[in-house]
Amino acid sequence: MSDSSPLPPVRLRSEAELARDALATPLLSRAARLARWAGPDTRVGTAGELVEEQLPAAAEALGLDGEDAAALASEAWRVAVDTGLVEVADEEEGTVTAGADLALLTSGSPQDVLRVWLEALETVLADASVPDLGELVDAMDEGGEIDFSSLDWDPEAEAEFLDGVLGNLYILTVSEQGPGDSPVPLPALAASVLVPDGMGEPTNDVLEQVSDAMMRLDEQFRTLEPVGLVDFQPVDEALLADTDEEPPGPVDEADVTRYGMVRLTPLGLFGMRARLLEAGMTAPAVGEFADKGADALLDGTSAFPPAAAQAETEQWLACREPLAATRELLAAARGSDAGAPLRRLRCQQALSLVGADAEPALREVLDDPELGGLARVWLTEHGAADVPVPPESMVFWLTIDTLAAQLAAEGNSAELQALVEGLAAQHRGFFATAWRVDHPATPEVLEAMGRLHPDKKVAKEARKAAFKARSQHGG
């Protein structure tokens, strides 16, 4: 899962809230209770597992009953051992003692609690990729050994598949066009991993793979829910029953929720981001730039979607006095490098969130060739008096700068095409002047206008102007 391309930023709860969520998860809370329950008479096997004779007492200590009680107690004990809540004191005697990390759950910091929870998550994720007990029993030979070759099970492939599914669920959740907090249908999630990009109508073979994967995910998400990674609505039992049996009541065949629904919890978002970062991916979180300079804010939010960029900027501004923040933003927006136009656009968007207190800083840059145009825009929009009329050279420079920023942010988008068309229609002699604009992006912007404008005559004018601009810039 290693990739250098940034993911959309995620909005996380505070560490204190996440730590409370972690402590409240069924699995970690059971593991902690068993760690406190364990005493001098507790015995474990060679792998640290609770001996079978003590499972009923462990289940009773957890208030569990029923046929799954022993299995749930065994799972909680394994998590307690793996997370360091319990430590094996003497391997030969099979005795245990409270682990150093047990005290962290009550007296440690939120970061300490979340570290323990992340270790529990890794244990459960490993368990989720293992075949169920029934399959393991079926694969056992007469000598009691498991014939793994008969299981058609590739541990690495299973783990990679689950990682891919959870990674896609994370991306869907944090994307502005995604479902957000709403659950995702299991078939859609499986298809997001298995259906090749560009495939129109999935083939029967692909649909069968999606169906099989959906059933595997049903089992895996049942395993992952108790650790707090996901909220999960399992596949309708009627879909798993013998097809010859009549359903107990009317069935809505169009109800997609019958096929399972899943969403990452707020704690799950934190856990997935931690795993993605560990895998070398760039997974930003809103609020990361609050204690950094304006240059880091403007550069860092350049690839953010609009809503996330605004949320990040609001947090940054909330930590600063408006006038000082405005001056810092304006200073960071200067520059002639390739990223400067987008920085100025982000600066302009940030300044739209600042009130009248910022006016003195904007007036200070009215004569600045790079910032004077956006300063006049801000002052005019805020109803300031005595805003000087910009010279034509500044108007054209600001126009090129804005188009360059839009090009960097959105590429050849429909919005940019509409902006190009409107600009050419309003200013008939635009290209005759635009190629002379002393801006590093002038040739690139005019070439883009030539590509985007649907009118062949106008597009040709733009291309000619781009050629002149490139010659003037020595390119």
Coordinates of C-alpha atoms in Angstrom, one line a residue:
M1 CA 0.0 0.0 0.0
S2 CA 3.0 2.3 -0.5
D3 CA 2.3 5.3 -2.6
S4 CA 3.6 8.9 -2.6
S5 CA 0.4 10.5 -4.0
P6 CA -1.5 12.4 -1.3
L7 CA -5.0 11.2 -0.2
P8 CA -7.8 13.6 0.6
P9 CA -7.4 15.1 4.1
V10 CA -9.4 13.4 6.9
R11 CA -11.2 15.2 9.7
L12 CA -10.4 13.4 12.9
R13 CA -11.9 13.7 16.4
S14 CA -9.6 14.9 19.1
E15 CA -7.2 12.4 20.6
A16 CA -9.0 12.5 23.9
E17 CA -12.3 11.6 22.2
L18 CA -10.7 8.9 20.2
A19 CA -9.1 7.4 23.3
R20 CA -12.5 7.3 25.0
D21 CA -13.9 5.5 21.9
A22 CA -11.0 3.0 22.0
L23 CA -11.5 2.2 25.7
A24 CA -15.2 1.7 25.0
T25 CA -14.7 -0.9 22.2
P26 CA -16.0 -4.3 23.2
L27 CA -12.7 -6.1 22.4
L28 CA -10.3 -3.8 24.1
S29 CA -12.5 -3.4 27.2
R30 CA -12.8 -7.2 27.4
A31 CA -9.0 -7.6 27.1
A32 CA -8.4 -5.1 29.9
R33 CA -11.0 -6.8 32.1
L34 CA -9.3 -10.2 31.6
A35 CA -5.9 -8.6 32.3
R36 CA -7.2 -7.4 35.6
W37 CA -8.9 -10.7 36.3
A38 CA -5.8 -12.8 35.7
G39 CA -4.0 -13.9 38.9
P40 CA -1.6 -16.4 40.3
D41 CA -3.8 -19.4 39.3
T42 CA -4.1 -18.3 35.7
R43 CA -2.4 -20.6 33.3
V44 CA -1.4 -20.3 29.6
G45 CA -0.1 -22.5 26.9
T46 CA 3.1 -22.3 25.0
A47 CA 1.8 -19.5 22.7
G48 CA 0.4 -17.5 25.6
E49 CA -3.1 -18.7 25.0
L50 CA -5.4 -19.2 28.0
V51 CA -5.7 -23.0 28.7
E52 CA -9.0 -24.5 27.7
E53 CA -10.0 -25.3 31.3
Q54 CA -9.9 -21.7 32.3
L55 CA -12.0 -20.4 29.4
P56 CA -15.3 -20.8 31.2
A57 CA -14.1 -18.8 34.1
A58 CA -12.8 -16.1 31.8
A59 CA -16.1 -16.0 30.0
E60 CA -17.9 -15.7 33.3
A61 CA -15.6 -12.8 34.3
L62 CA -16.6 -11.0 31.1
G63 CA -20.3 -11.7 31.7
L64 CA -20.5 -13.8 28.5
D65 CA -22.6 -16.9 28.0
G66 CA -23.9 -19.0 25.1
E67 CA -22.0 -21.0 22.6
D68 CA -19.7 -18.2 21.5
A69 CA -18.6 -17.3 25.1
A70 CA -15.4 -19.3 25.2
A71 CA -14.3 -18.1 21.7
L72 CA -14.9 -14.5 22.6
A73 CA -13.0 -14.9 25.9
S74 CA -10.1 -16.6 24.0
E75 CA -10.0 -13.7 21.5
A76 CA -10.0 -11.1 24.2
W77 CA -7.2 -12.9 26.1
R78 CA -5.1 -13.1 22.9
V79 CA -5.5 -9.3 22.4
A80 CA -4.5 -8.8 26.0
V81 CA -1.3 -10.7 25.5
D82 CA -0.5 -9.2 22.1
T83 CA -1.0 -5.6 23.3
G84 CA 1.1 -6.1 26.5
L85 CA -1.8 -5.9 28.9
V86 CA -0.7 -9.3 30.1
E87 CA 2.8 -10.8 30.1
V88 CA 3.9 -14.4 30.4
A89 CA 5.9 -14.5 33.6
D90 CA 7.2 -18.1 33.4
E91 CA 6.8 -20.1 30.1
E92 CA 7.5 -23.4 31.8
E93 CA 5.0 -22.9 34.5
G94 CA 2.6 -21.0 32.3
T95 CA 2.1 -18.2 34.7
V96 CA 1.2 -14.6 33.9
T97 CA 1.5 -11.1 35.3
A98 CA 0.0 -7.8 34.5
G99 CA 1.7 -6.1 31.6
A100 CA 3.3 -2.7 31.8
D101 CA 0.8 -1.3 29.3
L102 CA -2.3 -2.2 31.5
A103 CA -1.8 0.9 33.7
L104 CA -1.7 3.1 30.6
L105 CA -5.4 2.5 30.0
T106 CA -6.3 4.3 33.2
S107 CA -3.3 6.6 33.8
G108 CA -1.7 7.1 30.4
S109 CA -2.1 9.8 27.9
P110 CA -4.7 9.6 25.0
Q111 CA -1.7 8.8 22.7
D112 CA -0.8 5.8 25.0
V113 CA -4.3 4.5 24.9
L114 CA -4.5 4.8 21.1
R115 CA -1.1 3.0 20.7
V116 CA -2.5 0.1 22.6
W117 CA -5.7 0.1 20.5
L118 CA -3.6 0.2 17.3
E119 CA -1.8 -3.0 18.5
A120 CA -5.2 -4.6 19.2
L121 CA -6.3 -3.6 15.7
E122 CA -3.3 -5.3 14.1
T123 CA -4.1 -8.5 16.0
V124 CA -7.7 -8.5 14.8
L125 CA -6.7 -7.7 11.2
A126 CA -4.4 -10.7 11.2
D127 CA -7.3 -12.8 12.5
A128 CA -9.7 -11.5 9.9
S129 CA -7.5 -12.8 7.1
V130 CA -7.4 -16.4 8.5
P131 CA -10.0 -19.0 7.3
D132 CA -12.8 -19.7 9.8
L133 CA -12.6 -22.6 12.3
G134 CA -14.8 -24.9 10.2
E135 CA -12.5 -24.6 7.2
L136 CA -9.5 -25.3 9.3
V137 CA -11.1 -28.4 10.8
D138 CA -12.1 -29.7 7.4
A139 CA -8.4 -29.3 6.3
M140 CA -7.0 -31.3 9.2
D141 CA -5.5 -34.6 8.4
E142 CA -5.6 -37.8 10.5
G143 CA -2.6 -36.8 12.4
G144 CA -4.1 -33.5 13.5
E145 CA -2.0 -31.4 11.1
I146 CA -3.6 -28.7 8.9
D147 CA -3.2 -29.2 5.2
F148 CA -2.9 -25.6 4.2
S149 CA -2.7 -26.5 0.5
S150 CA -6.2 -27.8 0.5
L151 CA -7.6 -24.5 1.8
D152 CA -6.9 -22.5 -1.3
W153 CA -5.6 -19.9 1.0
D154 CA -2.8 -17.4 0.3
P155 CA -2.1 -15.5 3.5
E156 CA -0.4 -12.6 1.7
A157 CA -3.1 -12.4 -0.9
E158 CA -5.8 -12.4 1.7
A159 CA -4.1 -9.7 3.7
E160 CA -3.5 -7.6 0.6
F161 CA -7.2 -8.0 -0.5
L162 CA -8.4 -6.8 3.0
D163 CA -5.9 -3.9 3.0
G164 CA -7.2 -2.9 -0.5
V165 CA -10.8 -3.0 0.6
L166 CA -10.2 -1.0 3.8
G167 CA -8.0 1.5 1.8
N168 CA -10.8 2.1 -0.7
L169 CA -13.3 2.4 2.2
Y170 CA -11.1 5.1 3.7
I171 CA -10.8 7.0 0.4
L172 CA -14.5 6.8 -0.2
T173 CA -15.1 8.2 3.3
V174 CA -12.7 11.1 3.1
S175 CA -13.5 12.1 -0.5
E176 CA -15.8 15.2 -0.8
Q177 CA -17.8 13.3 -3.4
G178 CA -18.0 10.2 -1.3
P179 CA -20.6 8.9 1.1
G180 CA -19.1 10.6 4.1
D181 CA -20.5 9.1 7.3
S182 CA -23.1 7.1 5.3
P183 CA -22.4 3.3 5.0
V184 CA -21.2 1.7 1.8
P185 CA -23.0 -1.4 0.3
L186 CA -20.7 -4.4 0.5
P187 CA -21.1 -5.3 -3.2
A188 CA -20.0 -1.8 -4.2
L189 CA -17.0 -2.0 -1.9
A190 CA -15.9 -5.4 -3.2
A191 CA -16.4 -4.2 -6.8
S192 CA -14.2 -1.2 -6.2
V193 CA -11.3 -3.6 -5.7
L194 CA -12.1 -6.3 -8.2
V195 CA -13.7 -4.6 -11.2
P196 CA -10.9 -3.3 -13.5
D197 CA -10.9 0.4 -14.3
G198 CA -12.6 1.2 -17.6
M199 CA -14.7 -2.0 -17.6
G200 CA -18.2 -1.1 -18.7
E201 CA -20.5 -4.0 -17.9
P202 CA -18.8 -6.5 -15.6
T203 CA -18.5 -10.0 -17.0
N204 CA -20.2 -13.0 -15.3
D205 CA -16.8 -14.1 -14.1
V206 CA -16.1 -10.7 -12.4
L207 CA -19.6 -10.7 -10.9
E208 CA -19.0 -14.1 -9.4
Q209 CA -15.7 -12.8 -7.9
V210 CA -17.5 -9.9 -6.4
S211 CA -20.2 -12.2 -5.0
D212 CA -17.5 -14.4 -3.4
A213 CA -15.6 -11.4 -2.1
M214 CA -18.8 -10.0 -0.6
M215 CA -19.3 -13.2 1.5
R216 CA -15.6 -13.1 2.6
L217 CA -16.0 -9.5 3.6
D218 CA -19.2 -10.3 5.5
E219 CA -17.1 -12.7 7.8
Q220 CA -14.2 -10.3 8.0
F221 CA -16.2 -7.2 9.0
R222 CA -18.0 -9.3 11.7
T223 CA -14.5 -9.9 13.1
L224 CA -13.5 -6.3 12.8
E225 CA -16.5 -4.6 14.3
P226 CA -15.8 -5.5 18.0
V227 CA -12.4 -3.7 17.8
G228 CA -14.2 -0.5 16.8
L229 CA -12.8 -0.2 13.2
V230 CA -16.2 -0.3 11.5
D231 CA -20.0 -0.2 12.0
F232 CA -21.3 -3.1 10.1
Q233 CA -24.7 -4.4 9.0
P234 CA -24.2 -8.0 8.0
V235 CA -25.5 -9.7 4.9
D236 CA -29.2 -10.7 5.3
E237 CA -29.3 -14.3 6.7
A238 CA -32.1 -15.1 4.1
L239 CA -29.5 -14.6 1.3
L240 CA -27.3 -17.2 3.0
A241 CA -30.1 -19.8 3.6
D242 CA -30.9 -22.7 1.4
T243 CA -32.6 -21.3 -1.8
D244 CA -35.3 -24.1 -1.6
E245 CA -36.5 -22.6 1.7
E246 CA -39.2 -20.0 1.7
P247 CA -38.3 -16.7 3.3
P248 CA -40.2 -16.0 6.5
G249 CA -41.7 -12.8 5.1
P250 CA -41.9 -10.5 2.1
V251 CA -38.5 -9.7 0.6
D252 CA -37.6 -6.4 -1.1
E253 CA -35.2 -7.5 -3.9
A254 CA -34.2 -3.8 -4.6
D255 CA -33.1 -3.3 -0.9
V256 CA -29.3 -3.0 -1.3
T257 CA -28.9 -3.0 2.5
R258 CA -29.7 -6.7 2.5
Y259 CA -26.3 -7.4 1.0
G260 CA -24.4 -5.8 3.9
M261 CA -23.5 -2.2 4.7
V262 CA -20.3 -0.9 6.3
R263 CA -18.7 2.4 7.3
L264 CA -15.5 3.3 9.1
T265 CA -16.1 4.7 12.6
P266 CA -14.3 7.9 13.7
L267 CA -11.9 5.6 15.5
G268 CA -11.6 3.5 12.4
L269 CA -10.7 6.6 10.4
F270 CA -7.9 7.3 12.8
G271 CA -6.7 3.7 12.7
M272 CA -6.7 3.5 8.9
R273 CA -4.8 6.7 8.6
A274 CA -2.2 5.5 11.0
R275 CA -1.8 2.3 8.9
L276 CA -1.6 4.2 5.7
L277 CA 1.1 6.5 7.1
E278 CA 3.0 3.5 8.3
A279 CA 2.8 2.1 4.8
G280 CA 4.5 5.2 3.4
M281 CA 1.4 7.0 2.0
T282 CA 0.6 10.7 2.3
A283 CA -2.6 10.8 4.4
P284 CA -3.1 14.4 5.6
A285 CA -5.5 15.4 8.4
V286 CA -7.3 18.7 8.7
G287 CA -5.6 20.7 11.4
E288 CA -2.1 19.6 10.7
F289 CA -1.0 23.2 9.7
A290 CA -2.6 25.1 12.6
D291 CA 0.8 25.5 14.3
K292 CA 2.8 26.0 11.0
G293 CA 3.6 29.1 9.0
A294 CA 1.4 30.6 6.2
D295 CA 3.8 29.3 3.6
A296 CA 3.2 25.7 4.8
L297 CA -0.6 26.4 4.9
L298 CA -0.8 27.7 1.4
D299 CA 1.5 25.0 -0.1
G300 CA 0.0 22.2 2.0
T301 CA -3.7 23.0 1.1
S302 CA -2.9 23.5 -2.6
A303 CA -4.1 19.9 -3.4
F304 CA -7.0 19.9 -0.8
P305 CA -10.6 19.9 -2.0
P306 CA -12.4 23.2 -1.4
A307 CA -14.2 22.3 1.8
A308 CA -11.2 20.7 3.4
A309 CA -9.0 23.7 2.4
Q310 CA -11.5 26.1 4.1
A311 CA -11.7 24.0 7.2
E312 CA -7.9 23.8 7.5
T313 CA -7.6 27.6 6.9
E314 CA -10.3 28.4 9.5
Q315 CA -8.4 26.4 12.1
W316 CA -5.2 28.2 11.1
L317 CA -6.8 31.7 11.4
A318 CA -8.4 30.8 14.7
C319 CA -5.0 30.6 16.3
R320 CA -3.9 34.1 15.1
E321 CA -4.7 37.7 15.4
P322 CA -6.4 38.8 12.1
L323 CA -4.0 41.6 11.0
A324 CA -0.8 39.6 11.7
A325 CA -2.3 36.6 10.0
T326 CA -3.2 38.7 6.9
R327 CA 0.4 40.1 6.7
E328 CA 1.8 36.5 7.0
L329 CA -0.5 35.2 4.3
L330 CA 0.3 38.0 1.9
A331 CA 4.1 37.5 2.4
A332 CA 3.8 33.8 1.8
A333 CA 1.8 34.4 -1.4
R334 CA 4.6 36.2 -3.1
G335 CA 6.8 34.4 -5.7
S336 CA 7.5 33.6 -9.3
D337 CA 7.8 29.8 -9.0
A338 CA 5.4 27.4 -10.6
G339 CA 3.4 27.0 -7.4
A340 CA 3.0 30.8 -6.7
P341 CA -0.3 31.4 -8.6
L342 CA -2.1 28.6 -6.7
R343 CA -0.6 30.0 -3.4
R344 CA -2.1 33.4 -4.3
L345 CA -5.4 31.8 -5.0
R346 CA -5.4 30.0 -1.7
C347 CA -4.3 33.3 -0.1
Q348 CA -7.3 35.1 -1.6
Q349 CA -9.6 32.3 -0.4
A350 CA -8.1 32.5 3.1
L351 CA -8.5 36.3 3.2
S352 CA -12.2 36.0 2.4
L353 CA -12.5 34.5 5.9
V354 CA -10.9 37.5 7.5
G355 CA -12.9 40.5 8.6
A356 CA -12.4 44.3 8.4
D357 CA -9.4 44.1 10.8
A358 CA -7.3 42.9 7.9
E359 CA -7.8 46.1 5.8
P360 CA -4.5 47.9 6.8
A361 CA -2.5 44.9 5.6
L362 CA -4.3 44.9 2.3
R363 CA -3.7 48.6 1.8
E364 CA 0.0 48.1 2.4
V365 CA 0.4 46.0 -0.7
L366 CA -1.7 48.0 -3.1
D367 CA 1.4 48.9 -5.1
D368 CA 2.8 45.4 -5.1
P369 CA 2.8 44.0 -8.7
E370 CA 1.9 40.5 -7.4
L371 CA -0.5 41.3 -4.6
G372 CA -2.0 44.7 -5.6
G373 CA -4.7 43.1 -7.7
L374 CA -6.0 40.7 -5.1
A375 CA -5.8 43.5 -2.5
R376 CA -8.1 45.7 -4.6
V377 CA -10.5 42.8 -5.1
W378 CA -10.7 42.2 -1.3
L379 CA -11.1 45.9 -0.5
T380 CA -13.8 46.3 -3.0
E381 CA -15.7 43.2 -1.9
H382 CA -15.6 44.5 1.7
G383 CA -16.9 47.9 0.8
A384 CA -13.7 49.8 1.6
A385 CA -13.5 53.5 0.5
D386 CA -10.9 55.0 -1.7
V387 CA -9.8 51.9 -3.5
P388 CA -7.5 53.0 -6.4
V389 CA -8.4 51.9 -9.9
P390 CA -5.8 49.3 -11.0
P391 CA -3.7 50.0 -14.1
E392 CA -4.4 47.9 -17.1
S393 CA -1.1 46.0 -16.7
M394 CA -2.2 44.9 -13.2
V395 CA -5.6 43.7 -14.4
F396 CA -4.0 41.6 -17.1
W397 CA -1.4 40.2 -14.7
L398 CA -4.0 39.2 -12.2
T399 CA -6.1 37.6 -15.0
I400 CA -3.1 35.5 -16.1
D401 CA -2.2 34.6 -12.5
T402 CA -5.8 33.5 -11.7
L403 CA -6.0 31.4 -14.8
A404 CA -2.7 29.8 -14.0
A405 CA -3.9 29.0 -10.5
Q406 CA -7.1 27.5 -11.8
L407 CA -5.1 25.4 -14.3
A408 CA -2.9 24.1 -11.6
A409 CA -5.8 23.3 -9.3
E410 CA -8.3 21.8 -11.7
G411 CA -6.5 21.1 -15.0
N412 CA -8.6 21.4 -18.2
S413 CA -11.9 21.5 -16.2
A414 CA -15.3 22.5 -17.5
E415 CA -15.2 25.4 -15.0
L416 CA -12.0 26.7 -16.5
Q417 CA -13.3 26.3 -20.0
A418 CA -16.3 28.5 -19.1
L419 CA -14.0 31.1 -17.6
V420 CA -11.9 31.1 -20.7
E421 CA -14.9 31.5 -23.0
G422 CA -16.3 34.3 -20.9
L423 CA -13.0 36.1 -20.8
A424 CA -12.5 36.0 -24.6
A425 CA -16.1 37.2 -25.2
Q426 CA -15.8 40.2 -22.8
H427 CA -12.4 41.4 -24.1
R428 CA -12.2 41.2 -27.9
G429 CA -8.6 42.4 -27.9
F430 CA -7.5 40.3 -25.0
F431 CA -4.9 38.2 -26.8
A432 CA -3.2 41.2 -28.5
T433 CA -2.3 42.5 -25.0
A434 CA -2.1 39.3 -23.0
W435 CA 1.0 37.9 -24.7
R436 CA 3.0 40.9 -23.4
V437 CA 2.1 40.3 -19.7
D438 CA 5.3 39.8 -17.7
H439 CA 4.2 36.7 -15.9
P440 CA 6.1 33.3 -15.9
A441 CA 2.9 31.4 -16.7
T442 CA 1.7 33.6 -19.6
P443 CA 2.7 31.1 -22.4
E444 CA 1.2 28.2 -20.6
V445 CA -2.0 30.0 -19.9
L446 CA -2.5 31.2 -23.5
E447 CA -1.8 27.6 -24.8
A448 CA -4.4 26.3 -22.4
M449 CA -6.9 28.9 -23.7
G450 CA -6.1 27.7 -27.2
R451 CA -6.9 24.1 -26.2
L452 CA -10.1 24.9 -24.2
H453 CA -11.9 27.5 -26.4
P454 CA -14.4 25.8 -28.7
D455 CA -14.3 28.6 -31.3
K456 CA -11.6 27.7 -33.8
K457 CA -10.9 31.3 -34.7
V458 CA -10.5 32.3 -31.0
A459 CA -8.4 29.2 -30.3
K460 CA -6.1 30.1 -33.2
E461 CA -5.6 33.7 -31.8
A462 CA -4.8 32.2 -28.4
R463 CA -2.2 29.8 -29.9
K464 CA -0.6 32.7 -31.9
A465 CA -0.4 34.8 -28.7
A466 CA 1.1 31.9 -26.8
F467 CA 3.8 31.6 -29.5
K468 CA 4.6 35.3 -29.2
A469 CA 4.7 35.0 -25.4
R470 CA 7.0 32.1 -25.5
S471 CA 9.4 33.9 -27.9
Q472 CA 9.3 37.0 -25.6
H473 CA 10.1 34.8 -22.6
G474 CA 13.0 33.1 -24.5
G475 CA 11.3 29.7 -24.6

